[in-house]
Amino acid sequence: MSNSYKLVRRTSPKSSVVRVGDVVFGSGDFVSIGGPCAIESVAQIEAAARGVRAAGGVMLRGGAYKPRTSPYDFQGLGDEALPMIAEAGRAHGLPTVVEALGESNVPLIAAYVDMIQIGARNMQNVPLLRTVARTGLPILLKRGPAATLDELLLAAEYILLEGNERVVLCERGIRSFDKNTRNVCDIGGALRLQELSHLPVILDPSHAAGRRSLIEPLALAAAAAGLDGMLVEVHPHPESALSDCEQQVDLVDFQRIVRRVHAVRAARDLADDRANAVVV
Amino acid sequence: MSNSYKLVRRTSPKSSVVRVGDVVFGSGDFVSIGGPCAIESVAQIEAAARGVRAAGGVMLRGGAYKPRTSPYDFQGLGDEALPMIAEAGRAHGLPTVVEALGESNVPLIAAYVDMIQIGARNMQNVPLLRTVARTGLPILLKRGPAATLDELLLAAEYILLEGNERVVLCERGIRSFDKNTRNVCDIGGALRLQELSHLPVILDPSHAAGRRSLIEPLALAAAAAGLDGMLVEVHPHPESALSDCEQQVDLVDFQRIVRRVHAVRAARDLADDRANAVVV
Amino acid sequence: MSNSYKLVRRTSPKSSVVRVGDVVFGSGDFVSIGGPCAIESVAQIEAAARGVRAAGGVMLRGGAYKPRTSPYDFQGLGDEALPMIAEAGRAHGLPTVVEALGESNVPLIAAYVDMIQIGARNMQNVPLLRTVARTGLPILLKRGPAATLDELLLAAEYILLEGNERVVLCERGIRSFDKNTRNVCDIGGALRLQELSHLPVILDPSHAAGRRSLIEPLALAAAAAGLDGMLVEVHPHPESALSDCEQQVDLVDFQRIVRRVHAVRAARDLADDRANAVVV
Amino acid sequence: MSNSYKLVRRTSPKSSVVRVGDVVFGSGDFVSIGGPCAIESVAQIEAAARGVRAAGGVMLRGGAYKPRTSPYDFQGLGDEALPMIAEAGRAHGLPTVVEALGESNVPLIAAYVDMIQIGARNMQNVPLLRTVARTGLPILLKRGPAATLDELLLAAEYILLEGNERVVLCERGIRSFDKNTRNVCDIGGALRLQELSHLPVILDPSHAAGRRSLIEPLALAAAAAGLDGMLVEVHPHPESALSDCEQQVDLVDFQRIVRRVHAVRAARDLADDRANAVVV
């Protein structure tokens, strides 16, 4: 199995660079994406965009179609959310990323956003992978909660096989036997993906932790470990969010997180340079 | 279940401090422990101790009795390894930690070392937990590969109930469905342990990753995330190690790792101070 | 979470009965479904249908669109497979079940088959769940390899909410840390589903085991435990199958399996009656 | 790894037979062991023994030293429980099995019981494995909740290497992501153990399910699948048991279970004979 991914396999030390507007994944910089779990209103996404930008974030996320475990939970605003996030992103100079849930939504989403997300539940939804690939837009491909690294890379292979090489991988926590955290944040697996593939790899600490207090330290861990960025759920008022309120940070938190990840990342890179000159 | 740990439960923001000689766990500093998987000879543990000290490590680990999955693998030098590591530690000013495998070994181990390790396989070996607790020595308690956080904390509770409060917890990777890494390094779980308990929590990136290339980035992640230290397998000549040769780093690597973790840790703490003054 | 499935929840001892042609799920009888992993040709599906019928099987399965992990593996014959299985089923008096992979395939599939399968990878593909529900056809809903029972029941709830109550659940093995079997056959979980929900529950021992030698004993286990049926991959010539050749049984094997499951089931029910009269 | 078990590996179709008094494991018969989680009093173990015998059970289990997750839970009567179970077993013609928790208990246990159990938490406790092996008594070795089949077989290899070939393996459920059942009953894994090794393999449905209602159907599954026996927690008054009260059956239940497993097992074997004569 593991030798069947040909296009995503790393064959040289140089990683692929994926551009989304002015944002560059895979260049060595740490990319900070923020935004609410679900787009709830014009005012909410506008406030989120403003705050994400002020905090140093460079991309805006927001859910239009929410893949909820229960049919009785909030399912997102749907199509009408798309112009909201598009406008908020444009107003604040932030490229946007929105998840596609089904093949039929893809053309409309593609008309509004800068990057399409494939969520964890759809990582092996082959018709959807092929459909989003053909839009030519960059794709944020999340690892399924019980997907092996091989399976994730083969899912990416489906996209590259359609001629679309603009894929960013995202670790968002895997399922385990312990319920103290919503998922287990597999930073080691994300690092291994960087070794196996030339594609950029970012971390979603929000879903990985499922608990607000762990988002910041996991984001710092991702930056220090050398991952290519983070995707953080940010809400102007997390306590009143319509979904995932336990794992969204507010704008003040997000600003602190962004500053700290950059400080840690800079120290990591500087220490690397110095260390390379050291002999025991 | 989760409300049945009374002694290890965090009841105030202040963490417990565990001292092993001059080494202090839980003070906010990041403690670097290094040493070989198995003590193989006087020369090997002496070279390891010298290198660990030169690299900035502050404690020396080494296995005397190796808990091997297969009876046909190297089982360690046993009792005769104890004076070897004791002497190497003393010569280089490094407190020592060695794993106890069975109740009958404990008195001899206690006569030689500064801290006793309970390995992942023995996390719920109650007679052993009680026996090591009664030595009064500090205990390094590793999380079992499929132990929940509650189970780990209750194992620690057995030790504290014997009147020994000098316990340091250690995350060393948990078992998952993916075999690209030996274990999944559960940094989120380790952070959650710090929230649930007042005991210090360190990371063993060597067993968590099982792959040399991932040890350094995971150590950096641990330092940035705010854990209390790391336990790294360090061998003067990893390629000829009698056990775990895939996951031991050499002395040059260890020096670079220690320097970088301190740089990242300092940046994390500095950014924290500044960030606390920021208002959006 | 677990109290949010309202329509699938068991509220009385009486189970729901789901009819597919003459086949009845949930009546207490053990339903045997057989057929190849993938429909490969008219001759192959015709031979499979003939053999399944002769063996005592009552329904015919066959894959038209194969959800493969790798894009380089055989993806099925697609649309042209549908008339093949429809004709083979009709010729031998066997209702048919085929998996739908994407929303766009559903109308065509619905025109040919008697029951639509939702595969494990699509258990939480909400647009697909809603689309197949609206066909009014009975649905075979497979548990995802890392889905909790609650998640499976909530996926079924999506279907019932569309007004389609004809749902049969299928356990097909869950993902674990051990690779000696492809998946872990969670018979206990399947039994628990019968307690939590009024819907019929069958077992797919082929995917659960991933190993031919284990299919028969797991099928016997399912019958003895009281599950409502089995879905077995049967191929006239497993050694030359285009997919899953390791886990398909041949027609002779299938005949033996069907006879034995019925013998075991009868003994179970008879012993039950007698046992109810016993007093210690 | 998997080729390093030499002594436990199956090399011929003939399985090993392990005798404990008159009880024979591995002959093709299904062995029924019953008894309480913990020995609580002379009266309780006497009542249990009487009931197990009357129900058709052939061996008596009972815990003297309980390996509890929490130090605040009932830890068993300890040494004084040994003569209680020995006497109850002798009075009713039932060989006895008791778990050893630590090396120091082994000589006393060996003086009283007919078979020593190694519990799931101690599967890789090598000093304990060696100590019990040297008693020469038959050993019931339980699979750890997150142990691979290879690890279990290598644990057994430690025992055989000491010259003791009288080992019976026991599947008792593995840890998974779903908490609807206490563990996942891995019948497929147990069947695979029978293929890989010549040692007898039994099932403990009580710990596998952790829920009384699932014990009977899982026991039936084990008998139908071809495993070598079952270990069931039986208590005269489960509702007042001092431990595991959720998963112990009463004597009436146990009698029904034993009758049904024998009925199912006989049907399985009979159908096998007939089926072997069938040609499609």
Short mmCIF file of C-alpha atoms in Angstrom, two decimals, chain A residues 195, chain B residues 205-206 209-217 233 235 237-241 244-250 253 256-257:
data_model
loop_
_atom_site.label_atom_id
_atom_site.label_comp_id
_atom_site.label_asym_id
_atom_site.label_seq_id
_atom_site.Cartn_x
_atom_site.Cartn_y
_atom_site.Cartn_z
CA GLU A 195 8.88 13.34 5.72
CA PRO B 205 9.80 11.54 22.69
CA SER B 206 12.00 8.52 21.97
CA ALA B 209 8.11 8.35 18.08
CA GLY B 210 10.21 5.22 17.78
CA ARG B 211 11.99 6.98 14.96
CA ARG B 212 15.11 9.09 15.37
CA SER B 213 14.09 11.88 13.01
CA LEU B 214 11.00 12.73 15.07
CA ILE B 215 12.66 12.97 18.48
CA GLU B 216 13.99 16.50 18.08
CA PRO B 217 10.78 18.11 16.77
CA GLU B 233 17.35 7.96 24.78
CA HIS B 235 23.68 6.50 23.12
CA HIS B 237 26.92 4.97 19.23
CA PRO B 238 23.22 4.39 18.48
CA GLU B 239 23.91 2.29 15.40
CA SER B 240 25.51 -0.41 17.55
CA ALA B 241 23.08 -0.23 20.49
CA ASP B 244 16.07 0.35 20.49
CA CYS B 245 18.79 1.43 18.09
CA GLU B 246 16.20 3.05 15.83
CA GLN B 247 15.19 5.57 18.42
CA GLN B 248 18.36 6.60 20.23
CA VAL B 249 20.12 9.84 19.29
CA ASP B 250 23.86 10.37 19.50
CA ASP B 253 22.17 15.32 18.33
CA ARG B 256 21.56 20.34 19.61
CA ILE B 257 18.22 19.19 21.03
#
